């Protein structure tokens, strides 16, 4: 009796399929609802089936299976109308045969989705958009690709995984939604060790620039005035460099005699003005000593060499004709 009840409660038919655009219902593209003929409703009403009605669609020639709900029973006899994205998943063309069978699905607890393009994740709140779009769906099947329209653009999303089974019902259920990386997502390339070694730190570049600026400064010679060979007025060669001569011009030296006389005078004056009595002042004595030192220094100077006389004509011995 149980087997007979199962056979009686099973609905299975073959129909020719066409897109929902053929009956001027393009809004059905936003969900997974199909349109079936009225005879299907009569057959389903006579069976003891669970509500909401869910169906398994299969293309036996291609081995593709998906699941859907039903919206209306207004199709012509022997025909059903499907959303075009569902026909693409089943690899069906217009007028192909599809098998329709009623089924029962568990409520989903987890769904993992993968957008085809990463611009879907650029939407301000993609989960909210997806939640609004999935309200038009009755069930989800692993391996299907659904279409989510938003701002006059169609976003295709793959159903990567569903729990607790490969096909789940999402009617009045709390389902956790997770996103896999988009199909066109590319991970940024990691820098290799060679590129890291070629890179230098900003501090190294700064130090390199400083050293490059300091090198020319070191190479540049300091300016030294009055360089070159010196010339004397008497025509003799000068053994003293011009730079030394110029420094001696800038820093005149006082004779030792003058310094000694100045020192003695200052000492004598300091003695005189220090508040003490000094017997036998040495002022005149020091002046006499300075004159003697000056005369000695003049006498110690080497005598200057006598200059050779210039050429004179008609010089030499003279002879007379007388012999």
mmCIF file of C-alpha atoms in Angstrom:
data_model
loop_
_atom_site.group_PDB
_atom_site.id
_atom_site.type_symbol
_atom_site.label_atom_id
_atom_site.label_comp_id
_atom_site.label_asym_id
_atom_site.label_seq_id
_atom_site.Cartn_x
_atom_site.Cartn_y
_atom_site.Cartn_z
ATOM 1 C CA UNK A 1 0.000 0.000 0.000
ATOM 2 C CA UNK A 2 2.878 2.387 0.737
ATOM 3 C CA UNK A 3 4.388 1.812 -2.698
ATOM 4 C CA UNK A 4 1.027 2.447 -4.371
ATOM 5 C CA UNK A 5 0.617 5.701 -2.419
ATOM 6 C CA UNK A 6 4.112 6.827 -3.500
ATOM 7 C CA UNK A 7 3.368 6.083 -7.164
ATOM 8 C CA UNK A 8 0.020 7.862 -6.994
ATOM 9 C CA UNK A 9 1.559 10.954 -5.280
ATOM 10 C CA UNK A 10 4.287 11.278 -7.916
ATOM 11 C CA UNK A 11 3.842 13.740 -10.768
ATOM 12 C CA UNK A 12 6.034 13.189 -13.814
ATOM 13 C CA UNK A 13 5.490 14.635 -17.295
ATOM 14 C CA UNK A 14 7.455 15.587 -20.430
ATOM 15 C CA UNK A 15 6.913 18.992 -21.986
ATOM 16 C CA UNK A 16 8.375 21.161 -24.708
ATOM 17 C CA UNK A 17 10.028 24.247 -23.199
ATOM 18 C CA UNK A 18 10.151 27.852 -24.332
ATOM 19 C CA UNK A 19 11.403 31.096 -22.711
ATOM 20 C CA UNK A 20 8.957 33.176 -20.634
ATOM 21 C CA UNK A 21 9.449 36.045 -23.089
ATOM 22 C CA UNK A 22 7.198 34.122 -25.503
ATOM 23 C CA UNK A 23 4.151 34.826 -23.288
ATOM 24 C CA UNK A 24 5.170 38.448 -22.570
ATOM 25 C CA UNK A 25 6.275 37.809 -18.967
ATOM 26 C CA UNK A 26 9.931 39.035 -18.861
ATOM 27 C CA UNK A 27 9.638 39.742 -15.100
ATOM 28 C CA UNK A 28 9.837 35.981 -14.500
ATOM 29 C CA UNK A 29 13.508 36.137 -15.486
ATOM 30 C CA UNK A 30 14.204 37.485 -11.975
ATOM 31 C CA UNK A 31 13.292 34.200 -10.276
ATOM 32 C CA UNK A 32 12.905 30.445 -10.713
ATOM 33 C CA UNK A 33 9.154 30.197 -11.285
ATOM 34 C CA UNK A 34 7.796 28.370 -14.355
ATOM 35 C CA UNK A 35 4.414 28.437 -16.135
ATOM 36 C CA UNK A 36 2.666 25.087 -16.632
ATOM 37 C CA UNK A 37 -0.524 24.019 -18.449
ATOM 38 C CA UNK A 38 -3.901 23.704 -16.684
ATOM 39 C CA UNK A 39 -3.912 19.898 -16.993
ATOM 40 C CA UNK A 40 -0.893 19.758 -14.711
ATOM 41 C CA UNK A 41 -2.849 21.591 -12.021
ATOM 42 C CA UNK A 42 -5.705 19.073 -12.244
ATOM 43 C CA UNK A 43 -3.267 16.198 -11.861
ATOM 44 C CA UNK A 44 -1.424 17.792 -8.936
ATOM 45 C CA UNK A 45 -4.666 18.595 -7.142
ATOM 46 C CA UNK A 46 -5.667 14.948 -7.182
ATOM 47 C CA UNK A 47 -2.345 13.907 -5.601
ATOM 48 C CA UNK A 48 -1.329 14.192 -1.974
ATOM 49 C CA UNK A 49 1.706 16.495 -2.441
ATOM 50 C CA UNK A 50 3.412 18.935 -0.135
ATOM 51 C CA UNK A 51 3.114 22.684 -0.495
ATOM 52 C CA UNK A 52 4.743 24.844 -1.743
ATOM 53 C CA UNK A 53 5.015 22.876 -4.971
ATOM 54 C CA UNK A 54 8.604 22.234 -6.020
ATOM 55 C CA UNK A 55 9.723 20.479 -9.212
ATOM 56 C CA UNK A 56 12.798 18.806 -10.582
ATOM 57 C CA UNK A 57 13.640 19.691 -14.195
ATOM 58 C CA UNK A 58 16.060 17.432 -16.043
ATOM 59 C CA UNK A 59 17.561 17.254 -19.520
ATOM 60 C CA UNK A 60 18.180 13.537 -19.846
ATOM 61 C CA UNK A 61 20.181 13.850 -23.064
ATOM 62 C CA UNK A 62 22.726 16.257 -21.441
ATOM 63 C CA UNK A 63 22.516 14.883 -17.884
ATOM 64 C CA UNK A 64 21.666 18.293 -16.381
ATOM 65 C CA UNK A 65 19.273 18.743 -13.436
ATOM 66 C CA UNK A 66 17.846 21.807 -11.660
ATOM 67 C CA UNK A 67 14.931 22.680 -9.391
ATOM 68 C CA UNK A 68 12.196 25.319 -9.504
ATOM 69 C CA UNK A 69 8.753 26.447 -8.337
ATOM 70 C CA UNK A 70 5.565 27.179 -10.270
ATOM 71 C CA UNK A 71 3.813 30.536 -10.683
ATOM 72 C CA UNK A 72 0.796 29.941 -12.956
ATOM 73 C CA UNK A 73 -1.011 27.225 -14.920
ATOM 74 C CA UNK A 74 -1.881 29.140 -18.077
ATOM 75 C CA UNK A 75 0.435 27.535 -20.653
ATOM 76 C CA UNK A 76 -0.817 25.722 -23.706
ATOM 77 C CA UNK A 77 -1.222 21.988 -23.434
ATOM 78 C CA UNK A 78 2.070 20.137 -23.785
ATOM 79 C CA UNK A 79 4.165 23.286 -23.265
ATOM 80 C CA UNK A 80 5.933 24.954 -20.330
ATOM 81 C CA UNK A 81 7.717 28.311 -20.133
ATOM 82 C CA UNK A 82 11.006 28.702 -18.285
ATOM 83 C CA UNK A 83 13.285 31.613 -17.411
ATOM 84 C CA UNK A 84 15.995 31.796 -20.029
ATOM 85 C CA UNK A 85 18.845 31.455 -17.478
ATOM 86 C CA UNK A 86 17.302 28.138 -16.411
ATOM 87 C CA UNK A 87 17.229 26.894 -20.012
ATOM 88 C CA UNK A 88 20.936 27.816 -20.273
ATOM 89 C CA UNK A 89 21.738 25.766 -17.167
ATOM 90 C CA UNK A 90 19.922 22.761 -18.613
ATOM 91 C CA UNK A 91 21.493 23.275 -22.069
ATOM 92 C CA UNK A 92 18.032 23.470 -23.631
ATOM 93 C CA UNK A 93 17.012 25.165 -26.855
ATOM 94 C CA UNK A 94 13.579 26.461 -27.805
ATOM 95 C CA UNK A 95 11.186 23.506 -28.324
ATOM 96 C CA UNK A 96 13.415 20.903 -26.614
ATOM 97 C CA UNK A 97 11.891 18.223 -24.400
ATOM 98 C CA UNK A 98 12.294 18.577 -20.608
ATOM 99 C CA UNK A 99 11.131 16.172 -17.901
ATOM 100 C CA UNK A 100 9.160 17.680 -14.999
ATOM 101 C CA UNK A 101 8.816 15.810 -11.723
ATOM 102 C CA UNK A 102 7.513 16.962 -8.368
ATOM 103 C CA UNK A 103 9.945 16.814 -5.418
ATOM 104 C CA UNK A 104 10.466 17.746 -1.787
ATOM 105 C CA UNK A 105 13.559 19.670 -0.598
ATOM 106 C CA UNK A 106 15.028 20.397 2.820
ATOM 107 C CA UNK A 107 15.334 23.951 4.010
ATOM 108 C CA UNK A 108 18.726 25.437 3.363
ATOM 109 C CA UNK A 109 21.059 26.522 6.149
ATOM 110 C CA UNK A 110 24.151 27.573 4.177
ATOM 111 C CA UNK A 111 24.802 28.834 0.635
ATOM 112 C CA UNK A 112 28.142 29.729 -0.916
ATOM 113 C CA UNK A 113 27.984 32.016 -3.946
ATOM 114 C CA UNK A 114 30.603 33.097 -6.489
ATOM 115 C CA UNK A 115 29.993 36.161 -8.704
ATOM 116 C CA UNK A 116 31.303 36.031 -12.266
ATOM 117 C CA UNK A 117 32.694 39.571 -12.096
ATOM 118 C CA UNK A 118 34.171 41.523 -9.208
ATOM 119 C CA UNK A 119 32.063 44.603 -9.980
ATOM 120 C CA UNK A 120 29.165 42.894 -8.161
ATOM 121 C CA UNK A 121 31.134 43.285 -4.920
ATOM 122 C CA UNK A 122 31.601 46.989 -5.724
ATOM 123 C CA UNK A 123 27.901 47.537 -5.038
ATOM 124 C CA UNK A 124 27.356 49.427 -1.785
ATOM 125 C CA UNK A 125 25.536 46.486 -0.119
ATOM 126 C CA UNK A 126 25.666 43.329 -2.271
ATOM 127 C CA UNK A 127 24.170 41.074 0.424
ATOM 128 C CA UNK A 128 21.077 43.265 0.689
ATOM 129 C CA UNK A 129 20.650 43.256 -3.102
ATOM 130 C CA UNK A 130 21.067 39.491 -3.167
ATOM 131 C CA UNK A 131 18.560 39.009 -0.333
ATOM 132 C CA UNK A 132 15.990 41.069 -2.204
ATOM 133 C CA UNK A 133 16.561 39.129 -5.424
ATOM 134 C CA UNK A 134 16.368 35.696 -3.767
ATOM 135 C CA UNK A 135 12.859 36.439 -2.534
ATOM 136 C CA UNK A 136 11.722 35.522 -6.043
ATOM 137 C CA UNK A 137 13.400 32.086 -5.770
ATOM 138 C CA UNK A 138 11.944 28.924 -4.274
ATOM 139 C CA UNK A 139 15.081 26.769 -4.233
ATOM 140 C CA UNK A 140 18.765 26.700 -5.124
ATOM 141 C CA UNK A 141 20.756 23.892 -6.744
ATOM 142 C CA UNK A 142 24.519 23.386 -6.551
ATOM 143 C CA UNK A 143 26.091 23.985 -9.962
ATOM 144 C CA UNK A 144 23.426 26.422 -11.211
ATOM 145 C CA UNK A 145 24.103 29.984 -12.343
ATOM 146 C CA UNK A 146 21.452 32.523 -11.351
ATOM 147 C CA UNK A 147 21.007 36.061 -12.649
ATOM 148 C CA UNK A 148 20.606 39.085 -10.367
ATOM 149 C CA UNK A 149 19.513 42.317 -12.108
ATOM 150 C CA UNK A 150 20.532 45.641 -10.555
ATOM 151 C CA UNK A 151 20.704 49.167 -12.027
ATOM 152 C CA UNK A 152 19.922 47.987 -15.557
ATOM 153 C CA UNK A 153 22.764 45.482 -15.383
ATOM 154 C CA UNK A 154 22.701 41.692 -15.115
ATOM 155 C CA UNK A 155 25.028 39.981 -12.625
ATOM 156 C CA UNK A 156 25.557 36.217 -12.964
ATOM 157 C CA UNK A 157 26.314 34.254 -9.805
ATOM 158 C CA UNK A 158 27.287 30.581 -9.446
ATOM 159 C CA UNK A 159 25.817 28.398 -6.694
ATOM 160 C CA UNK A 160 29.033 26.791 -5.418
ATOM 161 C CA UNK A 161 27.722 24.948 -2.358
ATOM 162 C CA UNK A 162 24.452 24.391 -0.516
ATOM 163 C CA UNK A 163 23.761 22.733 2.832
ATOM 164 C CA UNK A 164 22.363 20.375 4.076
ATOM 165 C CA UNK A 165 22.008 18.889 0.551
ATOM 166 C CA UNK A 166 22.931 19.694 -3.061
ATOM 167 C CA UNK A 167 19.454 21.246 -3.600
ATOM 168 C CA UNK A 168 17.678 23.237 -0.855
ATOM 169 C CA UNK A 169 14.518 25.207 -0.358
ATOM 170 C CA UNK A 170 14.898 28.868 0.638
ATOM 171 C CA UNK A 171 11.239 29.619 1.361
ATOM 172 C CA UNK A 172 10.771 31.048 4.877
ATOM 173 C CA UNK A 173 14.172 30.009 6.163
ATOM 174 C CA UNK A 174 17.211 31.679 7.705
ATOM 175 C CA UNK A 175 20.124 30.856 5.447
ATOM 176 C CA UNK A 176 23.760 31.871 5.897
ATOM 177 C CA UNK A 177 25.234 33.351 2.726
ATOM 178 C CA UNK A 178 28.962 33.377 1.948
ATOM 179 C CA UNK A 179 30.828 34.771 -1.063
ATOM 180 C CA UNK A 180 33.727 33.139 -2.875
ATOM 181 C CA UNK A 181 36.258 35.319 -4.782
ATOM 182 C CA UNK A 182 34.897 36.414 -8.188
ATOM 183 C CA UNK A 183 35.914 34.441 -11.248
ATOM 184 C CA UNK A 184 37.848 37.395 -12.713
ATOM 185 C CA UNK A 185 39.663 38.178 -9.445
ATOM 186 C CA UNK A 186 43.466 38.095 -9.621
ATOM 187 C CA UNK A 187 45.666 38.093 -6.552
ATOM 188 C CA UNK A 188 48.308 40.849 -6.476
ATOM 189 C CA UNK A 189 51.750 39.582 -7.394
ATOM 190 C CA UNK A 190 54.139 39.219 -4.485
ATOM 191 C CA UNK A 191 57.492 40.978 -4.919
ATOM 192 C CA UNK A 192 60.379 38.579 -5.462
ATOM 193 C CA UNK A 193 63.602 38.575 -3.441
ATOM 194 C CA UNK A 194 65.556 40.064 -6.357
ATOM 195 C CA UNK A 195 63.219 43.035 -6.608
ATOM 196 C CA UNK A 196 63.452 43.558 -2.845
ATOM 197 C CA UNK A 197 67.255 43.544 -3.001
ATOM 198 C CA UNK A 198 67.228 46.105 -5.791
ATOM 199 C CA UNK A 199 65.065 48.416 -3.755
ATOM 200 C CA UNK A 200 66.858 50.774 -1.394
ATOM 201 C CA UNK A 201 65.521 52.447 1.673
ATOM 202 C CA UNK A 202 64.834 56.189 1.588
ATOM 203 C CA UNK A 203 67.520 56.679 4.263
ATOM 204 C CA UNK A 204 70.111 55.001 2.052
ATOM 205 C CA UNK A 205 69.107 57.178 -0.900
ATOM 206 C CA UNK A 206 69.381 60.269 1.306
ATOM 207 C CA UNK A 207 72.836 59.287 2.577
ATOM 208 C CA UNK A 208 73.946 58.489 -0.973
ATOM 209 C CA UNK A 209 72.852 61.934 -2.142
ATOM 210 C CA UNK A 210 74.675 63.576 0.756
ATOM 211 C CA UNK A 211 77.897 61.696 0.004
ATOM 212 C CA UNK A 212 77.586 62.559 -3.675
ATOM 213 C CA UNK A 213 77.267 66.215 -2.749
ATOM 214 C CA UNK A 214 80.211 66.075 -0.336
ATOM 215 C CA UNK A 215 82.617 64.425 -2.804
ATOM 216 C CA UNK A 216 82.792 67.350 -5.247
ATOM 217 C CA UNK A 217 83.213 69.709 -2.316
ATOM 218 C CA UNK A 218 86.239 67.739 -1.107
ATOM 219 C CA UNK A 219 87.730 67.601 -4.574
ATOM 220 C CA UNK A 220 87.517 71.392 -5.012
ATOM 221 C CA UNK A 221 90.749 73.110 -3.918
ATOM 222 C CA UNK A 222 90.524 75.927 -1.409
ATOM 223 C CA UNK A 223 91.208 79.408 -2.739
ATOM 224 C CA UNK A 224 94.676 80.633 -1.766
ATOM 225 C CA UNK A 225 95.563 84.195 -2.835
ATOM 226 C CA UNK A 226 99.020 85.411 -3.981
ATOM 227 C CA UNK A 227 100.240 82.031 -5.220
ATOM 228 C CA UNK A 228 103.061 81.645 -7.706
ATOM 229 C CA UNK A 229 106.713 82.517 -7.852
ATOM 230 C CA UNK A 230 107.935 85.794 -6.348
ATOM 231 C CA UNK A 231 110.115 88.353 -8.123
ATOM 232 C CA UNK A 232 112.525 90.717 -6.473
ATOM 233 C CA UNK A 233 113.160 94.256 -7.644
ATOM 234 C CA UNK A 234 116.905 93.708 -7.909
ATOM 235 C CA UNK A 235 116.418 90.838 -10.377
ATOM 236 C CA UNK A 236 117.531 88.031 -8.047
ATOM 237 C CA UNK A 237 115.513 84.851 -7.576
ATOM 238 C CA UNK A 238 113.362 84.670 -4.489
ATOM 239 C CA UNK A 239 113.542 81.516 -2.405
ATOM 240 C CA UNK A 240 110.478 82.502 -0.317
ATOM 241 C CA UNK A 241 107.030 81.516 -1.798
ATOM 242 C CA UNK A 242 104.674 84.327 -2.635
ATOM 243 C CA UNK A 243 102.034 83.020 -0.273
ATOM 244 C CA UNK A 244 104.487 83.174 2.624
ATOM 245 C CA UNK A 245 105.556 86.616 1.557
ATOM 246 C CA UNK A 246 101.970 87.777 1.432
ATOM 247 C CA UNK A 247 101.358 86.387 4.894
ATOM 248 C CA UNK A 248 104.388 88.212 6.129
ATOM 249 C CA UNK A 249 103.004 91.380 4.594
ATOM 250 C CA UNK A 250 99.752 90.953 6.441
ATOM 251 C CA UNK A 251 101.488 90.132 9.742
ATOM 252 C CA UNK A 252 104.446 92.528 10.263
ATOM 253 C CA UNK A 253 106.849 91.409 12.906
ATOM 254 C CA UNK A 254 108.467 93.768 15.326
ATOM 255 C CA UNK A 255 112.188 93.488 15.900
ATOM 256 C CA UNK A 256 113.200 91.723 19.023
ATOM 257 C CA UNK A 257 114.993 94.843 20.160
ATOM 258 C CA UNK A 258 111.819 96.895 19.943
ATOM 259 C CA UNK A 259 109.861 94.277 21.786
ATOM 260 C CA UNK A 260 112.472 94.058 24.461
ATOM 261 C CA UNK A 261 112.645 97.861 24.824
ATOM 262 C CA UNK A 262 108.858 98.040 24.969
ATOM 263 C CA UNK A 263 108.810 95.305 27.544
ATOM 264 C CA UNK A 264 111.479 96.963 29.631
ATOM 265 C CA UNK A 265 109.734 100.306 29.386
ATOM 266 C CA UNK A 266 106.485 98.801 30.431
ATOM 267 C CA UNK A 267 108.147 96.980 33.303
ATOM 268 C CA UNK A 268 109.890 100.146 34.355
ATOM 269 C CA UNK A 269 106.723 102.140 34.155
ATOM 270 C CA UNK A 270 104.890 99.429 36.044
ATOM 271 C CA UNK A 271 107.517 99.548 38.731
ATOM 272 C CA UNK A 272 107.250 103.293 38.915
ATOM 273 C CA UNK A 273 103.510 103.357 39.148
ATOM 274 C CA UNK A 274 103.126 100.322 41.423
ATOM 275 C CA UNK A 275 103.370 102.443 44.623
ATOM 276 C CA UNK A 276 106.868 101.211 45.582
ATOM 277 C CA UNK A 277 110.141 103.129 45.702
ATOM 278 C CA UNK A 278 112.658 102.024 43.076
ATOM 279 C CA UNK A 279 116.248 103.055 43.583
ATOM 280 C CA UNK A 280 118.392 103.418 40.431
ATOM 281 C CA UNK A 281 115.844 103.435 37.555
ATOM 282 C CA UNK A 282 116.857 101.263 34.618
ATOM 283 C CA UNK A 283 115.088 103.378 31.988
ATOM 284 C CA UNK A 284 118.256 104.976 30.630
ATOM 285 C CA UNK A 285 120.145 101.710 30.949
ATOM 286 C CA UNK A 286 117.618 99.796 28.913
ATOM 287 C CA UNK A 287 117.659 102.435 26.136
ATOM 288 C CA UNK A 288 121.443 102.087 25.904
ATOM 289 C CA UNK A 289 121.141 98.292 25.726
ATOM 290 C CA UNK A 290 118.576 98.460 22.946
ATOM 291 C CA UNK A 291 120.839 100.738 20.892
ATOM 292 C CA UNK A 292 123.695 98.253 21.372
ATOM 293 C CA UNK A 293 121.527 95.300 20.293
ATOM 294 C CA UNK A 294 120.391 97.192 17.217
ATOM 295 C CA UNK A 295 123.973 97.982 16.246
ATOM 296 C CA UNK A 296 124.962 94.327 16.758
ATOM 297 C CA UNK A 297 122.105 93.089 14.528
ATOM 298 C CA UNK A 298 123.135 95.515 11.813
ATOM 299 C CA UNK A 299 126.736 94.382 12.032
ATOM 300 C CA UNK A 300 125.755 90.695 11.856
ATOM 301 C CA UNK A 301 123.959 91.072 8.525
ATOM 302 C CA UNK A 302 125.997 89.486 5.704
ATOM 303 C CA UNK A 303 127.579 91.944 3.321
ATOM 304 C CA UNK A 304 125.842 92.259 0.033
ATOM 305 C CA UNK A 305 127.606 90.836 -2.966
ATOM 306 C CA UNK A 306 129.139 93.344 -5.314
ATOM 307 C CA UNK A 307 127.335 93.573 -8.554
ATOM 308 C CA UNK A 308 129.294 92.875 -11.657
ATOM 309 C CA UNK A 309 130.096 96.025 -13.657
ATOM 310 C CA UNK A 310 128.244 96.454 -16.878
ATOM 311 C CA UNK A 311 130.031 96.129 -20.185
ATOM 312 C CA UNK A 312 132.286 99.124 -20.919
ATOM 313 C CA UNK A 313 133.739 99.835 -24.328
ATOM 314 C CA UNK A 314 137.449 100.497 -24.996
ATOM 315 C CA UNK A 315 138.730 98.948 -21.820
ATOM 316 C CA UNK A 316 141.985 97.016 -21.374
ATOM 317 C CA UNK A 317 145.663 97.577 -21.918
ATOM 318 C CA UNK A 318 146.860 100.226 -24.305
ATOM 319 C CA UNK A 319 149.958 100.105 -26.497
ATOM 320 C CA UNK A 320 151.841 102.898 -28.185
ATOM 321 C CA UNK A 321 153.254 102.792 -31.733
ATOM 322 C CA UNK A 322 156.659 103.678 -30.504
ATOM 323 C CA UNK A 323 156.964 100.404 -28.779
#
